[in-house]
CSV table of C-alpha atoms (C1' of nucleotides) in Angstrom, one decimal:
chain,number,residue,atom,x,y,z
A,1,MET,CA,5.2,-29.7,-8.5
A,2,ARG,CA,4.9,-25.9,-8.2
A,3,LEU,CA,8.0,-24.2,-7.2
A,4,ILE,CA,8.1,-20.5,-6.4
A,5,GLY,CA,10.5,-17.8,-5.2
A,6,HIS,CA,10.5,-14.6,-3.6
A,7,LEU,CA,13.1,-12.3,-3.7
A,8,ASP,CA,13.4,-9.4,-1.2
A,9,MET,CA,16.5,-7.1,-1.3
A,10,ASP,CA,17.9,-6.2,1.9
A,11,ALA,CA,17.3,-2.7,3.2
A,12,PHE,CA,17.5,-1.8,-0.5
A,13,PHE,CA,17.4,1.9,-0.5
A,14,ALA,CA,20.0,2.2,2.2
A,15,ALA,CA,21.8,-0.5,0.7
A,16,VAL,CA,22.0,1.4,-2.6
A,17,GLU,CA,23.2,4.7,-0.6
A,18,GLU,CA,25.9,2.8,1.1
A,19,ARG,CA,27.1,1.2,-2.1
A,20,ASP,CA,27.2,4.6,-4.2
A,21,HIS,CA,28.7,6.2,-1.1
A,22,PRO,CA,31.9,4.6,-0.2
A,23,GLU,CA,32.1,7.3,3.0
A,24,LEU,CA,29.0,5.9,4.3
A,25,ARG,CA,29.8,2.2,4.6
A,26,GLY,CA,29.3,0.6,7.9
A,27,GLN,CA,27.9,3.8,9.3
A,28,PRO,CA,24.3,3.8,10.4
A,29,ILE,CA,21.9,5.2,7.5
A,30,VAL,CA,18.3,6.4,7.4
A,31,VAL,CA,16.7,6.9,3.8
A,32,GLY,CA,13.6,9.1,4.2
A,33,ALA,CA,12.0,12.4,4.8
A,34,ASP,CA,14.2,15.5,5.5
A,35,PRO,CA,14.8,14.9,9.6
A,36,ALA,CA,15.0,18.9,9.8
A,37,GLY,CA,17.2,18.9,12.8
A,38,GLY,CA,14.1,16.8,14.3
A,39,GLN,CA,11.5,18.8,13.2
A,40,GLY,CA,10.7,16.9,10.0
A,41,ARG,CA,7.4,15.4,9.3
A,42,GLY,CA,8.0,12.4,7.0
A,43,VAL,CA,8.8,8.9,7.9
A,44,VAL,CA,11.9,6.4,7.8
A,45,ALA,CA,11.7,4.7,4.0
A,46,THR,CA,14.5,2.4,4.7
A,47,ALA,CA,17.1,2.0,7.9
A,48,ASN,CA,20.2,0.0,7.2
A,49,TYR,CA,21.1,-2.7,9.9
A,50,PRO,CA,23.4,-0.4,12.0
A,51,ALA,CA,20.8,2.1,12.1
A,52,ARG,CA,18.1,-0.7,13.2
A,53,LYS,CA,20.3,-1.6,16.2
A,54,TYR,CA,19.3,2.2,17.5
A,55,GLY,CA,15.8,1.1,17.3
A,56,ILE,CA,15.0,2.9,13.9
A,57,HIS,CA,12.7,1.1,11.5
A,58,SER,CA,10.7,1.7,8.2
A,59,ALA,CA,7.7,3.7,8.7
A,60,MET,CA,8.9,5.3,11.9
A,61,PRO,CA,8.3,9.0,12.3
A,62,ILE,CA,11.5,10.8,10.9
A,63,SER,CA,11.5,13.3,14.0
A,64,GLN,CA,11.5,9.9,16.3
A,65,ALA,CA,14.4,8.3,14.5
A,66,TRP,CA,16.4,11.5,14.6
A,67,LYS,CA,15.9,11.2,18.2
A,68,ALA,CA,17.1,7.9,18.5
A,69,ALA,CA,20.2,8.6,16.4
A,70,GLU,CA,21.0,11.8,18.9
A,71,VAL,CA,20.5,9.5,22.2
A,72,ALA,CA,23.1,6.8,20.1
A,73,ARG,CA,25.6,9.7,19.4
A,74,ARG,CA,25.6,10.8,23.0
A,75,ARG,CA,26.4,7.6,24.1
A,76,GLY,CA,29.4,7.6,21.9
A,77,ARG,CA,28.1,5.1,19.0
A,78,PRO,CA,28.5,6.1,15.4
A,79,ALA,CA,26.6,9.2,14.1
A,80,THR,CA,23.7,8.4,11.8
A,81,ALA,CA,23.6,9.6,8.2
A,82,PHE,CA,20.4,10.8,7.0
A,83,VAL,CA,19.7,10.5,3.4
A,84,ARG,CA,16.6,11.7,1.4
A,85,GLY,CA,17.4,9.2,-1.5
A,86,SER,CA,16.5,9.2,-5.1
A,87,HIS,CA,13.6,6.8,-6.3
A,88,ARG,CA,14.9,7.6,-9.9
A,89,ARG,CA,17.9,5.9,-8.9
A,90,TYR,CA,16.4,2.9,-6.9
A,91,SER,CA,14.0,2.4,-9.8
A,92,GLU,CA,17.0,1.9,-12.5
A,93,VAL,CA,18.7,-0.5,-10.1
A,94,SER,CA,15.3,-2.3,-9.6
A,95,GLU,CA,15.0,-2.7,-13.4
A,96,ARG,CA,18.5,-4.3,-13.7
A,97,ILE,CA,17.5,-6.5,-10.6
A,98,MET,CA,14.6,-7.5,-12.4
A,99,ALA,CA,16.4,-8.4,-15.6
A,100,ILE,CA,18.7,-10.7,-13.5
A,101,VAL,CA,15.8,-12.7,-12.2
A,102,ARG,CA,14.2,-12.9,-15.9
A,103,ARG,CA,17.7,-14.5,-16.9
A,104,HIS,CA,16.7,-17.4,-14.8
A,105,ALA,CA,12.9,-17.7,-15.0
A,106,GLN,CA,10.4,-16.9,-17.6
A,107,VAL,CA,7.6,-15.7,-15.2
A,108,VAL,CA,8.3,-13.3,-13.0
A,109,GLU,CA,6.1,-11.1,-11.0
A,110,ALA,CA,7.8,-7.6,-10.1
A,111,ALA,CA,5.6,-7.3,-6.9
A,112,SER,CA,7.4,-3.9,-5.9
A,113,ILE,CA,10.5,-1.8,-6.3
A,114,ASP,CA,12.4,-4.4,-4.3
A,115,GLU,CA,10.4,-7.6,-4.6
A,116,ALA,CA,9.9,-10.3,-6.9
A,117,TYR,CA,8.3,-13.8,-7.2
A,118,PHE,CA,9.3,-16.0,-10.1
A,119,ASP,CA,8.4,-19.5,-11.2
A,120,LEU,CA,11.1,-22.2,-10.8
A,121,SER,CA,8.7,-25.2,-11.5
A,122,PHE,CA,10.4,-26.0,-14.4
A,123,ALA,CA,13.3,-26.9,-12.5
A,124,GLY,CA,11.8,-30.3,-11.6
A,125,SER,CA,13.1,-30.5,-8.1
A,126,LEU,CA,13.4,-28.6,-5.2
A,127,ALA,CA,17.0,-28.8,-5.2
A,128,ARG,CA,17.7,-27.4,-8.7
A,129,ALA,CA,15.2,-24.8,-7.7
A,130,ALA,CA,17.3,-24.0,-4.7
A,131,ASP,CA,20.4,-23.7,-7.0
A,132,ILE,CA,18.9,-21.5,-9.2
A,133,CYS,CA,18.0,-19.3,-6.2
A,134,ARG,CA,21.8,-19.2,-5.0
A,135,GLN,CA,22.9,-18.5,-8.5
A,136,ILE,CA,20.7,-15.3,-8.7
A,137,LYS,CA,21.9,-14.1,-5.2
A,138,LEU,CA,25.3,-14.4,-6.4
A,139,ILE,CA,24.9,-12.6,-9.8
A,140,ILE,CA,23.2,-9.9,-7.9
A,141,LYS,CA,26.1,-9.6,-5.5
A,142,GLU,CA,28.6,-9.3,-8.3
A,143,GLU,CA,26.7,-7.1,-10.6
A,144,GLU,CA,25.0,-4.8,-8.2
A,145,GLN,CA,27.0,-5.3,-5.0
A,146,LEU,CA,23.6,-5.8,-3.1
A,147,THR,CA,22.2,-8.7,-1.0
A,148,ALA,CA,18.9,-10.0,-1.3
A,149,SER,CA,16.9,-12.8,0.5
A,150,ILE,CA,15.0,-15.2,-1.0
A,151,GLY,CA,12.3,-17.5,-0.1
A,152,LEU,CA,11.5,-20.5,-2.0
A,153,GLY,CA,8.2,-22.7,-1.2
A,154,PRO,CA,5.2,-24.3,-2.9
A,155,ASN,CA,3.3,-21.0,-3.4
A,156,LYS,CA,3.8,-17.3,-3.2
A,157,LEU,CA,2.5,-16.8,0.4
A,158,ILE,CA,5.1,-19.6,1.5
A,159,ALA,CA,7.9,-18.0,-0.6
A,160,LYS,CA,7.4,-14.4,0.6
A,161,ILE,CA,7.3,-15.6,4.3
A,162,ALA,CA,10.3,-17.6,4.0
A,163,SER,CA,12.2,-14.8,2.0
A,164,ASP,CA,11.8,-12.8,5.4
A,165,PHE,CA,12.7,-15.7,7.4
A,166,GLN,CA,16.5,-15.3,7.6
A,167,LYS,CA,17.7,-11.7,6.6
A,168,PRO,CA,19.9,-10.3,5.3
A,169,ASP,CA,21.3,-12.5,2.4
A,170,GLY,CA,19.4,-15.5,3.5
A,171,LEU,CA,17.9,-18.3,1.4
A,172,THR,CA,15.1,-20.4,3.1
A,173,VAL,CA,13.5,-23.2,1.6
A,174,VAL,CA,10.3,-24.7,2.4
A,175,THR,CA,8.9,-28.0,1.1
A,176,ALA,CA,5.1,-28.5,0.6
A,177,GLU,CA,5.1,-30.8,3.3
A,178,GLU,CA,6.7,-28.6,5.7
A,179,ALA,CA,4.2,-25.3,4.9
A,180,GLU,CA,1.9,-25.9,7.3
A,181,ASN,CA,4.3,-26.4,10.2
A,182,PHE,CA,6.5,-23.8,9.2
A,183,LEU,CA,3.8,-21.2,9.5
A,184,ALA,CA,2.4,-22.6,12.2
A,185,PRO,CA,4.6,-21.1,15.4
A,186,LEU,CA,4.6,-17.6,13.4
A,187,PRO,CA,3.0,-14.4,14.9
A,188,VAL,CA,-0.2,-13.8,13.0
A,189,ARG,CA,1.3,-10.4,11.4
A,190,LYS,CA,3.5,-12.6,9.4
A,191,ILE,CA,0.7,-13.4,7.1
A,192,PRO,CA,0.2,-10.6,4.2
A,193,GLY,CA,-3.2,-8.9,4.9
A,194,ILE,CA,-3.1,-9.0,8.8
A,195,GLY,CA,-1.9,-5.6,9.6
A,196,PRO,CA,-1.4,-3.5,12.9
A,197,LYS,CA,-5.2,-3.2,13.3
A,198,THR,CA,-6.1,-6.7,12.7
A,199,GLU,CA,-3.1,-7.9,15.0
A,200,LYS,CA,-4.2,-5.9,17.7
A,201,SER,CA,-8.0,-7.0,17.8
A,202,LEU,CA,-7.0,-10.5,17.6
A,203,ALA,CA,-4.5,-10.0,20.4
A,204,ARG,CA,-7.5,-8.8,22.4
A,205,LEU,CA,-9.0,-12.4,21.8
A,206,GLY,CA,-5.6,-13.9,22.7
A,207,ILE,CA,-4.6,-14.9,19.3
A,208,LYS,CA,-1.0,-14.3,18.6
A,209,THR,CA,0.3,-17.0,16.3
A,210,VAL,CA,-1.1,-18.6,13.3
A,211,ARG,CA,-1.5,-22.0,15.6
A,212,ASP,CA,-4.0,-19.7,17.9
A,213,LEU,CA,-5.9,-18.3,14.5
A,214,LYS,CA,-6.4,-21.9,13.2
A,215,ARG,CA,-9.1,-22.9,16.1
A,216,PHE,CA,-11.4,-20.6,13.8
A,217,SER,CA,-13.7,-22.4,11.4
A,218,PRO,CA,-14.1,-21.0,7.8
A,219,GLU,CA,-17.5,-19.8,8.9
A,220,GLN,CA,-16.0,-17.6,12.0
A,221,LEU,CA,-13.2,-16.3,9.9
A,222,GLN,CA,-15.7,-15.1,7.6
A,223,GLU,CA,-17.7,-13.3,10.3
A,224,ARG,CA,-14.5,-11.5,11.4
A,225,PHE,CA,-12.7,-11.0,8.1
A,226,GLY,CA,-15.5,-10.9,5.4
A,227,LYS,CA,-15.0,-12.1,2.1
A,228,TRP,CA,-11.3,-12.8,2.7
A,229,GLY,CA,-12.3,-15.3,5.9
A,230,PRO,CA,-12.4,-18.3,3.7
A,231,GLU,CA,-9.4,-17.5,1.8
A,232,LEU,CA,-7.3,-16.7,5.2
A,233,TYR,CA,-8.5,-20.2,6.6
A,234,GLU,CA,-6.7,-21.7,3.6
A,235,ARG,CA,-3.6,-19.6,3.9
A,236,ILE,CA,-2.8,-20.4,7.3
A,237,ARG,CA,-2.8,-23.8,6.4
A,238,GLY,CA,0.1,-23.2,3.8
A,239,ARG,CA,-2.4,-23.7,0.7
A,240,HIS,CA,-2.3,-20.9,-1.6
A,241,GLU,CA,-3.0,-21.1,-5.5
A,242,SER,CA,-2.7,-17.5,-6.6
A,243,PRO,CA,-0.9,-17.2,-10.0
A,244,LEU,CA,1.8,-14.7,-10.7
A,245,VAL,CA,0.7,-11.7,-12.0
A,246,THR,CA,3.2,-10.7,-14.7
A,247,GLU,CA,1.2,-7.7,-16.5
A,248,TRP,CA,0.1,-4.8,-14.6
A,249,GLU,CA,-1.8,-1.5,-15.4
A,250,PRO,CA,-2.7,1.1,-12.8
A,251,LYS,CA,-6.1,1.7,-12.0
A,252,SER,CA,-5.7,5.2,-10.5
A,253,ILE,CA,-2.8,8.0,-10.5
A,254,GLY,CA,-2.7,10.6,-8.0
A,255,GLU,CA,-0.2,12.8,-5.9
A,256,GLN,CA,-0.4,14.1,-2.4
A,257,GLU,CA,1.7,16.4,-0.5
A,258,THR,CA,2.1,17.3,3.2
A,259,PHE,CA,3.0,20.7,3.7
A,260,GLY,CA,5.9,21.8,5.7
A,261,THR,CA,3.5,23.8,7.9
A,262,ASP,CA,-0.1,23.2,8.4
A,263,THR,CA,-1.9,26.4,6.8
A,264,LEU,CA,-5.2,27.9,5.7
A,265,ASP,CA,-3.5,30.1,3.2
A,266,LEU,CA,-5.8,29.7,0.2
A,267,ASN,CA,-3.5,31.3,-2.3
A,268,PHE,CA,-0.7,28.6,-1.5
A,269,ILE,CA,-3.1,25.6,-1.3
A,270,PHE,CA,-4.4,26.6,-4.6
A,271,THR,CA,-1.2,26.9,-6.1
A,272,ARG,CA,-0.3,23.5,-4.9
A,273,LEU,CA,-3.6,21.7,-6.0
A,274,TRP,CA,-2.9,23.2,-9.7
A,275,VAL,CA,0.7,22.0,-9.7
A,276,MET,CA,-0.3,18.6,-8.3
A,277,CYS,CA,-3.4,18.4,-11.0
A,278,HIS,CA,-0.6,19.3,-13.9
A,279,GLU,CA,1.8,16.4,-12.7
A,280,VAL,CA,-1.1,14.1,-12.4
A,281,PHE,CA,-2.2,14.8,-15.8
A,282,LYS,CA,1.2,14.3,-17.0
A,283,ARG,CA,1.6,11.0,-15.6
A,284,VAL,CA,-1.8,9.8,-17.0
A,285,LYS,CA,-0.4,10.7,-20.2
A,286,ALA,CA,3.0,9.1,-19.7
A,287,GLU,CA,1.2,5.9,-18.5
A,288,GLY,CA,-0.3,5.5,-21.9
A,289,PHE,CA,-4.0,6.8,-20.9
A,290,LEU,CA,-5.9,9.3,-22.9
A,291,THR,CA,-8.6,9.9,-20.4
A,292,TYR,CA,-10.0,9.8,-16.8
A,293,ARG,CA,-13.8,9.7,-15.5
A,294,THR,CA,-13.3,10.1,-11.8
A,295,VAL,CA,-11.8,12.8,-9.7
A,296,VAL,CA,-10.9,12.4,-5.9
A,297,VAL,CA,-9.7,15.3,-3.9
A,298,THR,CA,-8.2,14.5,-0.2
A,299,VAL,CA,-7.8,16.8,2.8
A,300,ARG,CA,-6.1,16.3,5.8
A,301,CYS,CA,-6.3,18.5,8.7
A,302,ALA,CA,-4.1,19.4,11.4
A,303,ASP,CA,-5.5,16.6,13.7
A,304,PHE,CA,-4.9,14.1,11.1
A,305,ASP,CA,-8.8,14.0,10.3
A,306,THR,CA,-8.9,12.8,6.6
A,307,LYS,CA,-11.6,13.2,4.2
A,308,SER,CA,-12.2,12.7,0.8
A,309,ARG,CA,-14.6,14.0,-1.9
A,310,SER,CA,-14.8,12.4,-5.3
A,311,HIS,CA,-16.9,13.3,-8.6
A,312,THR,CA,-17.5,11.0,-11.4
A,313,LEU,CA,-18.1,12.6,-15.0
A,314,PRO,CA,-20.9,11.3,-17.1
A,315,THR,CA,-18.4,10.8,-20.1
A,316,PRO,CA,-14.6,10.4,-19.9
A,317,SER,CA,-12.5,13.6,-20.0
A,318,ASP,CA,-9.3,14.1,-21.7
A,319,SER,CA,-8.8,17.6,-20.5
A,320,PRO,CA,-6.2,19.0,-17.9
A,321,ARG,CA,-8.5,22.2,-17.5
A,322,ARG,CA,-11.4,19.9,-16.6
A,323,LEU,CA,-9.2,18.4,-14.1
A,324,ARG,CA,-8.3,21.4,-12.4
A,325,PHE,CA,-11.8,22.7,-12.4
A,326,GLU,CA,-13.3,19.4,-10.8
A,327,ALA,CA,-10.6,19.5,-8.3
A,328,MET,CA,-11.3,22.9,-7.5
A,329,LYS,CA,-14.6,22.4,-7.1
A,330,LEU,CA,-14.5,19.2,-4.8
A,331,LEU,CA,-11.5,21.2,-2.6
A,332,MET,CA,-13.9,24.6,-2.1
A,333,PRO,CA,-16.5,23.1,0.5
A,334,PHE,CA,-13.3,22.4,2.8
A,335,LEU,CA,-12.2,26.0,2.8
A,336,ASP,CA,-15.3,27.4,3.3
A,337,GLN,CA,-15.8,28.9,6.8
A,338,ARG,CA,-19.3,27.3,7.5
A,339,GLU,CA,-18.0,24.0,6.3
A,340,ASN,CA,-14.7,24.7,8.6
A,341,PRO,CA,-16.1,26.6,11.3
A,342,LYS,CA,-13.0,25.7,13.7
A,343,HIS,CA,-10.8,27.2,11.3
A,344,LYS,CA,-8.8,24.1,11.4
A,345,LEU,CA,-5.5,24.2,9.6
A,346,ILE,CA,-4.8,21.9,6.6
A,347,ARG,CA,-2.1,19.4,6.6
A,348,LEU,CA,-2.2,17.8,3.2
A,349,ILE,CA,-4.2,18.0,0.1
A,350,GLY,CA,-3.8,15.2,-2.6
A,351,VAL,CA,-5.4,14.6,-6.1
A,352,ARG,CA,-6.1,11.3,-7.6
A,353,VAL,CA,-7.8,10.1,-11.1
A,354,GLU,CA,-9.7,6.9,-11.4
A,355,LYS,CA,-11.3,5.2,-14.5
A,356,LEU,CA,-8.9,5.7,-16.7
A,357,GLY,CA,-9.2,5.0,-20.4
A,358,LYS,CA,-7.2,4.5,-23.6
B,1,DT,C1',6.2,9.1,19.3
B,2,DC,C1',3.1,12.1,16.0
B,3,DT,C1',2.2,9.7,11.9
B,4,DG,C1',5.1,10.1,3.7
B,5,DG,C1',3.6,9.1,-0.6
B,6,DG,C1',2.1,5.7,-3.9
B,7,DG,C1',-0.9,2.4,-4.7
B,8,DT,C1',-4.8,-1.5,-4.0
B,9,DC,C1',-8.8,-4.0,-2.4
B,10,DC,C1',-13.1,-4.4,0.3
B,11,DT,C1',-17.5,-2.6,2.8
B,12,DA,C1',-21.7,-0.3,3.1
B,13,DG,C1',-25.7,2.7,1.9
B,14,DG,C1',-28.0,4.9,-1.4
B,15,DA,C1',-29.8,5.3,-6.4
B,16,DC,C1',-31.3,3.2,-10.1
B,17,DC,C1',-33.2,-0.5,-13.0
B,18,DC,C1',-35.6,-4.3,-14.2
C,1,DT,C1',-49.7,-2.9,8.9
C,2,DC,C1',-46.2,-3.0,5.5
C,3,DT,C1',-43.0,-2.6,2.6
C,4,DG,C1',-39.2,-8.2,-3.1
C,5,DG,C1',-35.0,-9.3,-5.0
C,6,DG,C1',-30.6,-9.0,-7.5
C,7,DG,C1',-27.2,-6.5,-9.8
C,8,DT,C1',-24.6,-2.5,-10.8
C,9,DC,C1',-22.8,2.3,-10.3
C,10,DC,C1',-21.4,6.1,-7.1
C,11,DT,C1',-19.6,7.6,-2.7
C,12,DA,C1',-16.8,7.6,1.7
C,13,DG,C1',-13.9,5.4,4.6
C,14,DG,C1',-10.7,2.2,6.3
C,15,DA,C1',-7.1,-1.8,6.1
C,16,DC,C1',-3.2,-2.9,4.1
C,17,DC,C1',1.1,-3.0,1.6
C,18,DC,C1',6.0,-1.1,0.2
DNA sequence: TCTGGGGTCCTAGGACCC
DNA sequence: TCTGGGGTCCTAGGACCC
């Protein structure tokens, strides 16, 4: 019997801030971009539960979150703390959480900074596996003063959806027999891989829940979803046999930057490009790679029109100068007046390298 | 409302090869 | 009239995830 757990930290970044800054406890907290008095250009990374009561949520533009917080404050509700946060610190906490999970299971997949799958098949029974989950939650609370929600199910898909079912500080157990009925009433958006676009296009067909989606045959799903269709047919019935991925290597390394103000200042843009190439190259080395072969440059204009240009070298390069040179060559056409006759201002540039070699 | 930054995977057309 | 077919690589774009 396969038993898979999925651990998901509750409002992770905000919870770490709350823990480390006692003066913020119980207050609404938003971790993310600088709100710049409502003029900031980033998004919300994490909002804690009090901030969510104001309608603030992850991926919301920070300017909008700022306005929501203002509205609440004027109504006499507690003021919201906006914090930039520290990815470095979150990574350190994450490592310790992963170590706790590894103390209880040998096969662990660190799926993101605040999520992990772990294989509890060895426990032999659902009851014993559930005990281990409770134990993991308890130790995280004792050692890190943080809460996590865990889903326990017959595979990664069910575990993942179950961990989100009762948040925060929840434990949701779904048996193999219950899996299909557990999924059926849920919105299609709960299925990993179905995002906002697909949700919308399905809604136009009157498909809102997993139950609705089950009306499609594998062939119909293949037509709508391509290669993924037949796989999706299985998943919405609770069937999913993917193994845990315990080792991972990046396939690409890149950086991008949204400017504080849209610009066509060539001096500024070139300087940023150079700095980014430098950082990317440093990270390629730090990750243990020696060479790259493909360079990708991304440009986003003020109107959010986003384009990329890439070039693959005939042979791998280990040269940082070559990276700058190739990135510059790829960027040039975007700055050329003949290519950009409307003088569209530039909002973001990015550099990425692929086909990494050791 | 006005949209970050780090990634992965898929699609589709054209080039090229056998 | 008049156009194979399969595989792989490159390029650009897009959906998705956290």
